[in-house]
Coordinates of N, CA and C in Angstrom, one line a residue:
M286 N 4.3 -21.4 -32.0 CA 4.3 -21.3 -30.8 C 4.9 -21.7 -29.5
T287 N 4.6 -20.8 -28.5 CA 6.0 -21.5 -27.3 C 5.0 -22.0 -26.4
G288 N 5.4 -23.3 -26.0 CA 4.1 -23.2 -24.8 C 4.2 -22.6 -23.3
P289 N 3.2 -23.0 -22.7 CA 3.1 -22.3 -21.4 C 4.4 -22.6 -20.4
P290 N 4.4 -21.7 -19.5 CA 5.9 -21.9 -18.6 C 5.8 -22.7 -18.0
P291 N 7.1 -24.3 -17.4 CA 6.7 -25.1 -16.2 C 6.2 -25.2 -15.1
P292 N 6.1 -25.4 -14.6 CA 5.0 -25.6 -13.4 C 6.1 -25.4 -12.2
E293 N 6.4 -24.5 -11.5 CA 7.9 -24.6 -10.4 C 7.1 -23.8 -8.8
E294 N 7.6 -24.8 -7.7 CA 6.6 -24.3 -6.9 C 8.0 -23.5 -5.7
I295 N 7.1 -22.5 -5.1 CA 8.2 -21.5 -4.3 C 7.5 -22.1 -2.9
A296 N 8.4 -22.2 -2.0 CA 8.1 -22.4 -0.9 C 8.6 -20.7 -0.2
D297 N 9.1 -19.7 -0.5 CA 9.4 -18.7 0.2 C 8.8 -17.5 0.0
A298 N 8.4 -17.4 1.4 CA 7.5 -16.2 1.9 C 7.5 -14.9 1.0
A299 N 8.7 -14.5 1.0 CA 9.4 -13.4 0.8 C 8.9 -13.0 -0.4
V300 N 9.2 -13.9 -1.3 CA 8.2 -13.8 -2.7 C 7.0 -13.7 -2.7
L301 N 6.4 -14.4 -2.0 CA 4.2 -14.5 -2.0 C 4.6 -12.8 -1.3
K302 N 5.1 -12.7 -0.6 CA 4.5 -11.1 0.1 C 5.5 -10.0 -0.8
A303 N 6.2 -10.3 -1.9 CA 6.7 -9.0 -3.3 C 5.6 -9.1 -4.3
V304 N 4.9 -10.2 -4.8 CA 4.2 -10.3 -5.6 C 3.0 -9.7 -4.9
M305 N 2.4 -9.6 -3.9 CA 1.3 -9.6 -2.8 C 0.9 -8.4 -2.4
H306 N 2.3 -7.8 -2.7 CA 2.1 -6.0 -2.6 C 0.8 -4.6 -3.4
P307 N -0.1 -4.6 -2.5 CA -1.4 -3.9 -3.8 C -0.7 -2.9 -5.3
L308 N -0.1 -2.7 -4.7 CA 0.6 -1.6 -5.9 C 1.5 -3.0 -6.9
R309 N 2.2 -3.7 -6.5 CA 2.1 -4.6 -7.8 C 1.9 -5.5 -8.0
R310 N 0.8 -5.7 -7.9 CA -0.5 -6.6 -8.0 C -0.8 -5.6 -9.4
R311 N -1.2 -4.3 -9.6 CA -2.0 -3.6 -9.8 C -1.3 -3.2 -11.7
I312 N 0.3 -3.3 -11.0 CA 1.2 -3.4 -12.4 C 1.1 -5.0 -12.6
M313 N 1.4 -6.1 -11.9 CA 1.3 -6.5 -12.7 C 0.2 -7.3 -13.8
E314 N -1.2 -6.7 -13.6 CA -2.1 -5.9 -14.2 C -1.8 -6.1 -14.8
A315 N -1.2 -4.8 -15.4 CA -1.7 -3.6 -16.2 C -0.4 -4.6 -17.5
L316 N 0.8 -4.9 -16.7 CA 1.6 -5.5 -18.0 C 1.1 -6.8 -18.8
G317 N 0.1 -7.4 -18.1 CA -0.2 -8.6 -18.3 C -0.8 -7.7 -19.9
R318 N -1.2 -6.7 -19.9 CA -2.2 -6.6 -21.1 C -0.8 -5.6 -22.1
G319 N -0.1 -5.5 -21.8 CA 1.2 -5.7 -22.8 C 2.2 -4.6 -22.1
P320 N 3.7 -4.8 -22.5 CA 5.2 -3.9 -22.5 C 4.3 -2.6 -21.8
A321 N 5.3 -2.1 -21.0 CA 5.1 -0.3 -20.4 C 6.2 0.4 -19.7
T322 N 6.7 1.0 -19.7 CA 7.7 2.1 -18.7 C 7.1 2.2 -17.6
A323 N 7.6 2.9 -16.8 CA 7.4 2.9 -15.3 C 6.9 4.5 -15.8
T324 N 7.0 5.3 -16.1 CA 6.1 6.4 -16.5 C 4.9 6.6 -17.0
K325 N 4.8 5.5 -18.2 CA 3.5 4.8 -18.8 C 2.9 4.3 -17.3
L326 N 3.2 3.4 -16.8 CA 2.4 2.7 -15.9 C 1.6 4.0 -14.1
A327 N 2.8 5.1 -14.4 CA 3.2 5.4 -13.3 C 1.5 6.6 -13.6
K328 N 0.9 6.8 -14.9 CA -0.2 7.8 -15.2 C -1.3 6.7 -14.7
E329 N -1.2 5.6 -15.4 CA -2.1 5.5 -15.9 C -2.9 4.8 -14.3
L330 N -1.8 4.2 -13.7 CA -2.2 3.8 -11.6 C -2.7 4.7 -11.1
G331 N -1.6 6.6 -11.2 CA -2.1 7.6 -10.5 C -0.6 7.5 -9.6
E332 N 0.1 6.6 -9.7 CA 1.2 6.7 -9.0 C 2.1 7.3 -9.2
S333 N 3.0 8.0 -8.5 CA 4.4 8.4 -8.9 C 5.2 7.5 -9.3
S334 N 6.0 7.9 -10.6 CA 7.1 7.2 -11.7 C 8.3 6.5 -10.5
G335 N 8.6 7.1 -9.5 CA 9.7 6.8 -8.3 C 9.1 5.2 -7.7
A336 N 7.7 5.2 -7.6 CA 6.6 4.4 -7.0 C 7.2 3.5 -7.4
T337 N 6.5 3.8 -9.2 CA 6.4 2.6 -10.0 C 7.7 2.0 -10.8
S338 N 8.4 2.7 -10.0 CA 10.6 2.4 -10.8 C 10.9 1.4 -10.2
Y339 N 10.3 1.9 -8.8 CA 10.6 1.3 -7.5 C 10.1 -0.4 -7.4
H340 N 8.8 -0.8 -7.7 CA 8.2 -1.6 -7.3 C 8.3 -2.8 -8.7
L341 N 8.6 -2.1 -9.4 CA 9.0 -3.0 -10.7 C 10.4 -3.2 -11.2
R342 N 11.6 -2.6 -9.9 CA 12.3 -3.4 -9.8 C 12.1 -4.4 -8.9
E343 N 11.7 -4.4 -8.1 CA 11.5 -5.8 -6.2 C 11.0 -6.4 -7.6
L344 N 9.4 -6.8 -8.1 CA 9.4 -7.2 -9.3 C 10.1 -8.4 -9.8
A345 N 11.1 -7.1 -10.5 CA 12.1 -7.7 -11.4 C 13.3 -8.9 -10.4
K346 N 12.9 -8.2 -8.5 CA 14.4 -9.1 -8.6 C 14.1 -10.2 -7.7
Y347 N 12.6 -10.6 -8.5 CA 12.2 -11.9 -8.1 C 11.4 -12.6 -9.3
D348 N 12.1 -12.3 -10.4 CA 11.6 -12.5 -11.9 C 9.9 -12.5 -12.1
F349 N 9.7 -11.5 -11.7 CA 7.7 -11.8 -12.3 C 8.1 -10.3 -13.4
V350 N 8.9 -9.7 -13.5 CA 9.2 -9.0 -15.1 C 10.8 -9.3 -15.1
D351 N 10.4 -8.6 -16.5 CA 11.7 -8.5 -17.0 C 12.2 -7.4 -18.0
E352 N 13.0 -7.4 -18.1 CA 13.3 -5.3 -19.0 C 13.1 -6.4 -20.6
A353 N 12.8 -5.0 -21.1 CA 12.8 -4.9 -22.8 C 12.8 -4.1 -23.8
P354 N 14.7 -4.6 -23.7 CA 15.3 -3.0 -24.2 C 14.2 -3.0 -25.7
E355 N 15.0 -3.9 -26.3 CA 14.1 -4.3 -27.8 C 13.5 -2.8 -27.7
L356 N 12.6 -2.5 -26.9 CA 11.9 -1.2 -26.8 C 12.0 0.0 -26.7
A357 N 13.1 0.1 -26.0 CA 14.0 1.3 -25.2 C 13.9 2.3 -26.5
H358 N 14.0 3.6 -26.2 CA 14.6 4.9 -26.9 C 15.6 5.8 -26.1
G359 N 16.4 5.9 -25.7 CA 17.8 6.6 -24.9 C 17.5 5.8 -23.4
K360 N 17.0 6.7 -22.8 CA 17.3 5.7 -21.0 C 16.1 4.9 -20.5
E361 N 14.6 5.2 -21.7 CA 13.9 5.1 -20.6 C 14.0 3.1 -20.9
R362 N 12.7 2.6 -20.1 CA 12.8 1.1 -19.7 C 11.6 0.5 -19.5
W363 N 11.7 0.0 -21.1 CA 10.5 -0.7 -20.7 C 10.2 -1.9 -20.0
W364 N 9.2 -3.2 -19.8 CA 9.3 -3.9 -19.2 C 7.3 -5.0 -18.9
R365 N 8.2 -6.0 -18.6 CA 6.6 -6.4 -19.5 C 7.0 -7.7 -17.9
A366 N 5.2 -8.0 -18.2 CA 5.8 -9.5 -17.4 C 6.2 -10.6 -17.8
R367 N 6.7 -11.3 -17.1 CA 7.1 -12.4 -17.6 C 5.9 -13.9 -17.0
P368 N 5.6 -14.6 -17.6 CA 4.8 -16.2 -17.7 C 5.2 -17.1 -16.9
R369 N 4.6 -16.9 -16.2 CA 5.1 -17.5 -15.1 C 4.2 -18.8 -15.3
D370 N 4.1 -20.7 -14.6 CA 3.1 -20.7 -13.1 C 3.4 -21.3 -12.0
I371 N 3.4 -20.6 -11.1 CA 3.6 -20.9 -10.0 C 2.5 -21.6 -9.3
R372 N 3.5 -22.5 -8.3 CA 2.6 -23.5 -8.0 C 3.3 -23.4 -6.1
W373 N 2.3 -23.5 -5.3 CA 2.8 -23.3 -3.6 C 2.8 -24.6 -2.7
P374 N 2.9 -24.4 -1.6 CA 3.1 -25.6 -1.5 C 2.2 -26.1 -0.4
R375 N 1.7 -27.7 0.0 CA 0.5 -27.3 0.2 C 0.5 -26.8 1.2
H376 N -0.8 -26.7 2.3 CA -0.8 -25.4 3.1 C 0.1 -26.1 4.2
S377 N -0.4 -27.9 4.8 CA 0.4 -28.5 5.9 C 1.6 -28.7 5.5
E378 N 2.2 -27.9 4.5 CA 3.8 -28.2 4.1 C 4.0 -26.9 4.3
Q379 N 3.4 -25.6 4.5 CA 4.0 -24.3 5.0 C 4.6 -24.1 6.1
N380 N 5.4 -24.0 7.0 CA 6.2 -23.1 8.0 C 4.9 -21.7 8.0
D381 N 4.6 -21.0 10.2 CA 3.7 -21.0 10.5 C 3.7 -19.2 9.3
E382 N 4.9 -19.1 9.3 CA 5.2 -17.4 8.1 C 4.6 -18.0 7.0
M383 N 5.0 -18.3 6.4 CA 4.4 -18.6 5.1 C 2.5 -19.3 5.2
R384 N 2.3 -20.0 5.7 CA 1.0 -19.8 6.4 C -0.4 -19.0 6.2
A385 N 0.6 -17.8 7.0 CA 0.1 -16.5 7.6 C 0.1 -15.5 6.2
V386 N 0.7 -15.9 5.2 CA 1.7 -14.6 4.5 C 0.3 -15.5 3.2
F387 N 0.5 -16.6 2.6 CA -0.6 -17.8 1.6 C -1.8 -17.4 2.2
D388 N -2.3 -17.6 3.1 CA -3.9 -17.4 3.7 C -4.1 -15.9 3.3
E389 N -3.5 -15.4 3.7 CA -3.7 -13.1 3.4 C -3.9 -13.3 2.2
A390 N -2.9 -13.7 0.7 CA -3.2 -13.7 -0.4 C -4.6 -14.3 -0.8
Q391 N -4.1 -15.8 -0.1 CA -5.5 -15.8 -1.1 C -6.7 -15.2 -0.6
R392 N -7.1 -14.5 0.8 CA -8.5 -13.8 1.0 C -9.0 -12.6 0.6
A393 N -7.2 -11.6 0.0 CA -7.1 -11.1 -1.1 C -7.4 -11.8 -2.7
A394 N -7.1 -12.3 -2.7 CA -7.4 -12.8 -4.5 C -8.9 -13.6 -4.8
F395 N -9.6 -14.0 -3.7 CA -11.1 -14.0 -3.6 C -11.6 -12.6 -4.0
T396 N -10.7 -11.7 -2.9 CA -12.1 -10.7 -2.9 C -11.7 -10.3 -4.7
E397 N -10.1 -10.0 -4.8 CA -9.9 -10.2 -6.3 C -11.3 -10.4 -7.6
D398 N -11.2 -11.5 -6.6 CA -12.5 -12.4 -8.4 C -13.7 -11.9 -8.0
L399 N -14.1 -12.1 -6.6 CA -15.3 -11.4 -7.0 C -15.8 -10.5 -6.9
E400 N -15.0 -9.2 -7.0 CA -15.1 -7.9 -8.0 C -14.9 -8.6 -9.1
Q401 N -13.8 -8.3 -9.9 CA -14.0 -9.0 -11.2 C -15.4 -9.1 -11.5
L402 N -15.9 -10.4 -11.2 CA -16.8 -11.0 -11.7 C -18.1 -9.5 -11.4
A403 N -18.1 -9.3 -10.7 CA -19.8 -7.9 -10.3 C -18.8 -7.3 -11.6
R404 N -17.6 -6.8 -12.0 CA -17.3 -5.6 -13.3 C -18.4 -6.5 -13.9
F405 N -17.7 -7.6 -14.9 CA -18.5 -8.5 -15.5 C -20.1 -8.6 -15.9
L406 N -20.4 -8.9 -14.3 CA -22.1 -8.7 -14.8 C -22.6 -6.7 -14.8
E407 N -21.7 -6.0 -14.2 CA -22.2 -5.5 -14.5 C -22.2 -4.6 -16.0
R408 N -21.2 -4.8 -16.5 CA -21.1 -4.6 -18.3 C -21.6 -5.1 -18.9
R409 N -22.0 -6.8 -18.9 CA -22.2 -7.8 -19.4 C -23.4 -7.9 -20.9
G410 N -24.3 -6.0 -19.9 CA -25.1 -5.7 -21.9 C -24.3 -5.4 -23.0
E411 N -22.9 -5.0 -22.6 CA -22.6 -3.5 -23.4 C -21.2 -4.3 -24.6
L412 N -20.9 -5.9 -24.0 CA -20.0 -6.6 -24.1 C -20.3 -7.7 -25.2
G413 N -22.2 -7.1 -26.2 CA -21.7 -8.0 -27.2 C -21.8 -9.5 -26.3
E414 N -21.5 -10.9 -27.5 CA -21.7 -12.3 -27.6 C -21.0 -12.2 -26.6
W415 N -19.4 -11.9 -26.4 CA -18.2 -12.0 -25.1 C -19.6 -11.9 -24.2
G416 N -21.0 -11.2 -23.9 CA -22.2 -10.5 -22.6 C -22.1 -12.2 -22.2
D417 N -22.3 -13.3 -23.3 CA -23.1 -14.2 -23.5 C -22.2 -15.9 -22.3
A418 N -20.2 -15.2 -22.9 CA -19.6 -16.1 -22.4 C -19.0 -16.3 -20.6
L419 N -20.4 -16.5 -19.4 CA -19.9 -16.4 -18.7 C -20.2 -18.0 -18.5
V420 N -19.2 -18.9 -18.4 CA -19.2 -20.5 -18.1 C -19.6 -20.5 -16.4
F421 N -20.1 -20.9 -16.2 CA -20.5 -21.2 -14.9 C -20.9 -22.4 -14.2
S422 N -20.6 -23.2 -13.0 CA -21.2 -25.1 -13.0 C -21.3 -24.5 -11.1
R423 N -21.9 -25.3 -11.2 CA -22.2 -25.5 -9.3 C -22.7 -26.5 -9.5
G424 N -21.5 -27.0 -8.9 CA -21.6 -28.7 -8.2 C -21.3 -29.3 -7.6
S425 N -21.5 -30.5 -7.4 CA -20.3 -31.6 -5.4 C -20.6 -32.6 -6.6
V426 N -19.3 -33.5 -5.8 CA -18.3 -34.9 -6.3 C -17.6 -35.4 -4.4
Y427 N -18.7 -36.3 -4.7 CA -17.8 -37.2 -4.1 C -16.3 -37.4 -3.9
L428 N -15.4 -37.4 -3.5 CA -14.0 -37.9 -4.0 C -13.4 -38.0 -2.7
N429 N -12.3 -39.1 -2.7 CA -11.1 -38.7 -1.2 C -9.7 -38.1 -2.4
L430 N -9.1 -37.6 -1.4 CA -8.2 -36.8 -1.4 C -6.9 -37.4 -2.7
E431 N -7.0 -38.9 -2.6 CA -5.9 -38.6 -4.5 C -6.7 -38.5 -5.3
E432 N -8.5 -38.2 -5.8 CA -9.3 -38.4 -6.5 C -9.6 -37.3 -6.8
L433 N -9.4 -35.8 -5.5 CA -9.3 -35.4 -5.8 C -8.0 -33.7 -6.4
K434 N -7.2 -34.8 -5.7 CA -6.1 -34.1 -6.2 C -5.7 -34.4 -8.0
E435 N -5.7 -35.9 -8.3 CA -6.5 -35.8 -9.6 C -7.3 -35.0 -10.7
F436 N -8.0 -34.3 -9.9 CA -8.8 -33.5 -10.6 C -9.0 -32.4 -10.9
F437 N -7.9 -32.2 -10.3 CA -6.8 -31.1 -9.7 C -5.5 -30.9 -11.4
D438 N -5.0 -32.0 -11.0 CA -4.2 -31.9 -12.2 C -4.8 -32.1 -13.1
E439 N -5.9 -32.9 -13.9 CA -6.7 -33.1 -14.9 C -7.4 -31.6 -15.1
Y440 N -7.8 -30.5 -14.5 CA -7.9 -29.2 -14.8 C -6.6 -28.3 -15.2
L441 N -5.6 -28.6 -14.5 CA -4.6 -27.9 -14.7 C -3.6 -27.9 -16.0
D442 N -4.2 -29.5 -16.8 CA -3.8 -29.7 -18.0 C -4.5 -28.9 -18.6
L443 N -5.9 -29.3 -18.9 CA -7.0 -28.2 -19.1 C -6.5 -26.7 -19.5
L444 N -6.1 -26.3 -18.3 CA -5.8 -25.0 -18.4 C -4.7 -24.5 -19.4
R445 N -3.3 -25.1 -19.2 CA -1.9 -25.3 -19.9 C -2.5 -25.8 -21.1
R446 N -3.7 -26.2 -21.5 CA -3.8 -27.2 -22.9 C -4.0 -25.9 -24.0
Y447 N -5.0 -25.0 -23.7 CA -4.9 -23.6 -24.1 C -5.2 -21.9 -24.1
W448 N -4.0 -22.9 -22.7 CA -2.7 -21.3 -23.0 C -2.4 -20.8 -24.0
R449 N -1.8 -19.1 -24.6 CA -1.3 -18.6 -24.9 C -0.6 -17.9 -24.9
P450 N 1.2 -17.0 -25.1 CA 1.4 -15.9 -25.1 C 1.0 -14.6 -25.4
E451 N -0.1 -14.8 -26.7 CA -0.2 -13.7 -26.3 C -2.2 -14.1 -27.4
P452 N -2.5 -13.0 -27.0 CA -3.7 -13.2 -27.9 C -4.5 -13.9 -29.6
G453 N -5.0 -14.1 -29.7 CA -5.0 -15.3 -31.7 C -5.9 -14.1 -32.3
P454 N -6.3 -14.3 -33.0 CA -7.4 -14.0 -34.2 C -8.8 -13.6 -33.3
D455 N -9.7 -12.7 -33.1 CA -11.0 -12.9 -31.8 C -10.9 -13.3 -30.7
A456 N -9.9 -13.3 -30.2 CA -10.2 -14.0 -28.3 C -9.6 -12.2 -27.5
R457 N -9.6 -12.6 -27.0 CA -9.8 -11.3 -25.1 C -9.0 -12.6 -24.2
K458 N -9.2 -11.6 -23.1 CA -8.5 -12.8 -21.9 C -10.1 -12.9 -21.3
V459 N -9.5 -14.3 -20.9 CA -11.2 -15.1 -19.9 C -9.8 -15.1 -18.9
L460 N -11.1 -14.7 -18.1 CA -10.6 -15.4 -16.6 C -10.8 -16.5 -15.6
V461 N -9.7 -17.0 -15.8 CA -10.0 -18.5 -15.5 C -10.1 -19.1 -14.0
R462 N -11.4 -18.8 -13.3 CA -11.2 -19.1 -11.5 C -11.4 -20.6 -11.4
W463 N -11.1 -21.1 -10.1 CA -11.6 -22.7 -10.5 C -11.1 -23.4 -9.0
T464 N -12.4 -24.2 -8.1 CA -11.7 -23.9 -6.7 C -12.8 -25.1 -6.4
A465 N -12.4 -26.2 -5.0 CA -12.4 -27.3 -4.4 C -12.7 -27.0 -3.6
F466 N -13.3 -27.2 -1.8 CA -12.5 -27.1 -0.9 C -13.8 -28.6 -0.5
P467 N -13.7 -29.0 0.8 CA -14.3 -30.2 1.1 C -15.5 -29.1 2.0
D468 N -16.7 -29.6 2.4 CA -17.9 -29.2 2.7 C -17.2 -29.7 4.6
A469 N -17.1 -28.4 5.6 CA -16.7 -28.5 6.1 C -18.0 -28.6 7.3
D470 N -19.0 -28.6 7.0 CA -20.0 -29.5 8.5 C -20.2 -30.8 7.3
G471 N -19.5 -31.6 5.8 CA -19.9 -33.0 6.1 C -18.6 -34.1 6.6
E472 N -19.5 -35.1 6.2 CA -18.5 -36.3 6.8 C -17.4 -37.1 6.1
V473 N -16.6 -37.5 6.4 CA -15.9 -38.6 5.8 C -16.8 -39.8 5.8
G474 N -16.9 -40.7 4.6 CA -18.2 -41.6 4.2 C -16.9 -43.1 5.0
E475 N -17.9 -44.0 4.8 CA -17.9 -45.0 5.5 C -17.0 -45.6 4.0
G476 N -17.3 -45.7 2.7 CA -16.2 -46.4 2.1 C -17.0 -47.8 1.9
K477 N -18.3 -48.4 1.9 CA -19.0 -49.5 1.9 C -18.8 -50.0 0.5

């Protein structure tokens, strides 16, 4: 078994723009379920094969997808998602262009996450024991900035420990979302 891909930081707004295009995000989601051709993706996503082909090439240009030539028959081109552990620079280290793209990307991602959670909640009763698999906790802790960084690093280590390139027996894709942010209305403690 191979481990998770190494973390890589990307500070280029063009890369973030490339992967945040709505159709490209849908293509990446579909390829997350397995390799496909542009034609297969077009049918699944209700798009033209010309559009999916173009967007696959753009995703390949930024190393988000790879061709899978071993699956090809004749002239057809098969594509697969390329596993990556992408990290973006801290907000304070981003230039204005990157910050604008990043903020929009985060808003879109949060919206998508809430929609996925809503779909799960709607279908929960159909999922058998998997319907009980909502792992949820709300809490708060007092941390300084260094402790918050350590907390996040430990979360990433845990996530990477359970990363698998393909599902094992009786496994299914589990969407993991973790967020922590300072209470904007709270004040910094005095450190007594």
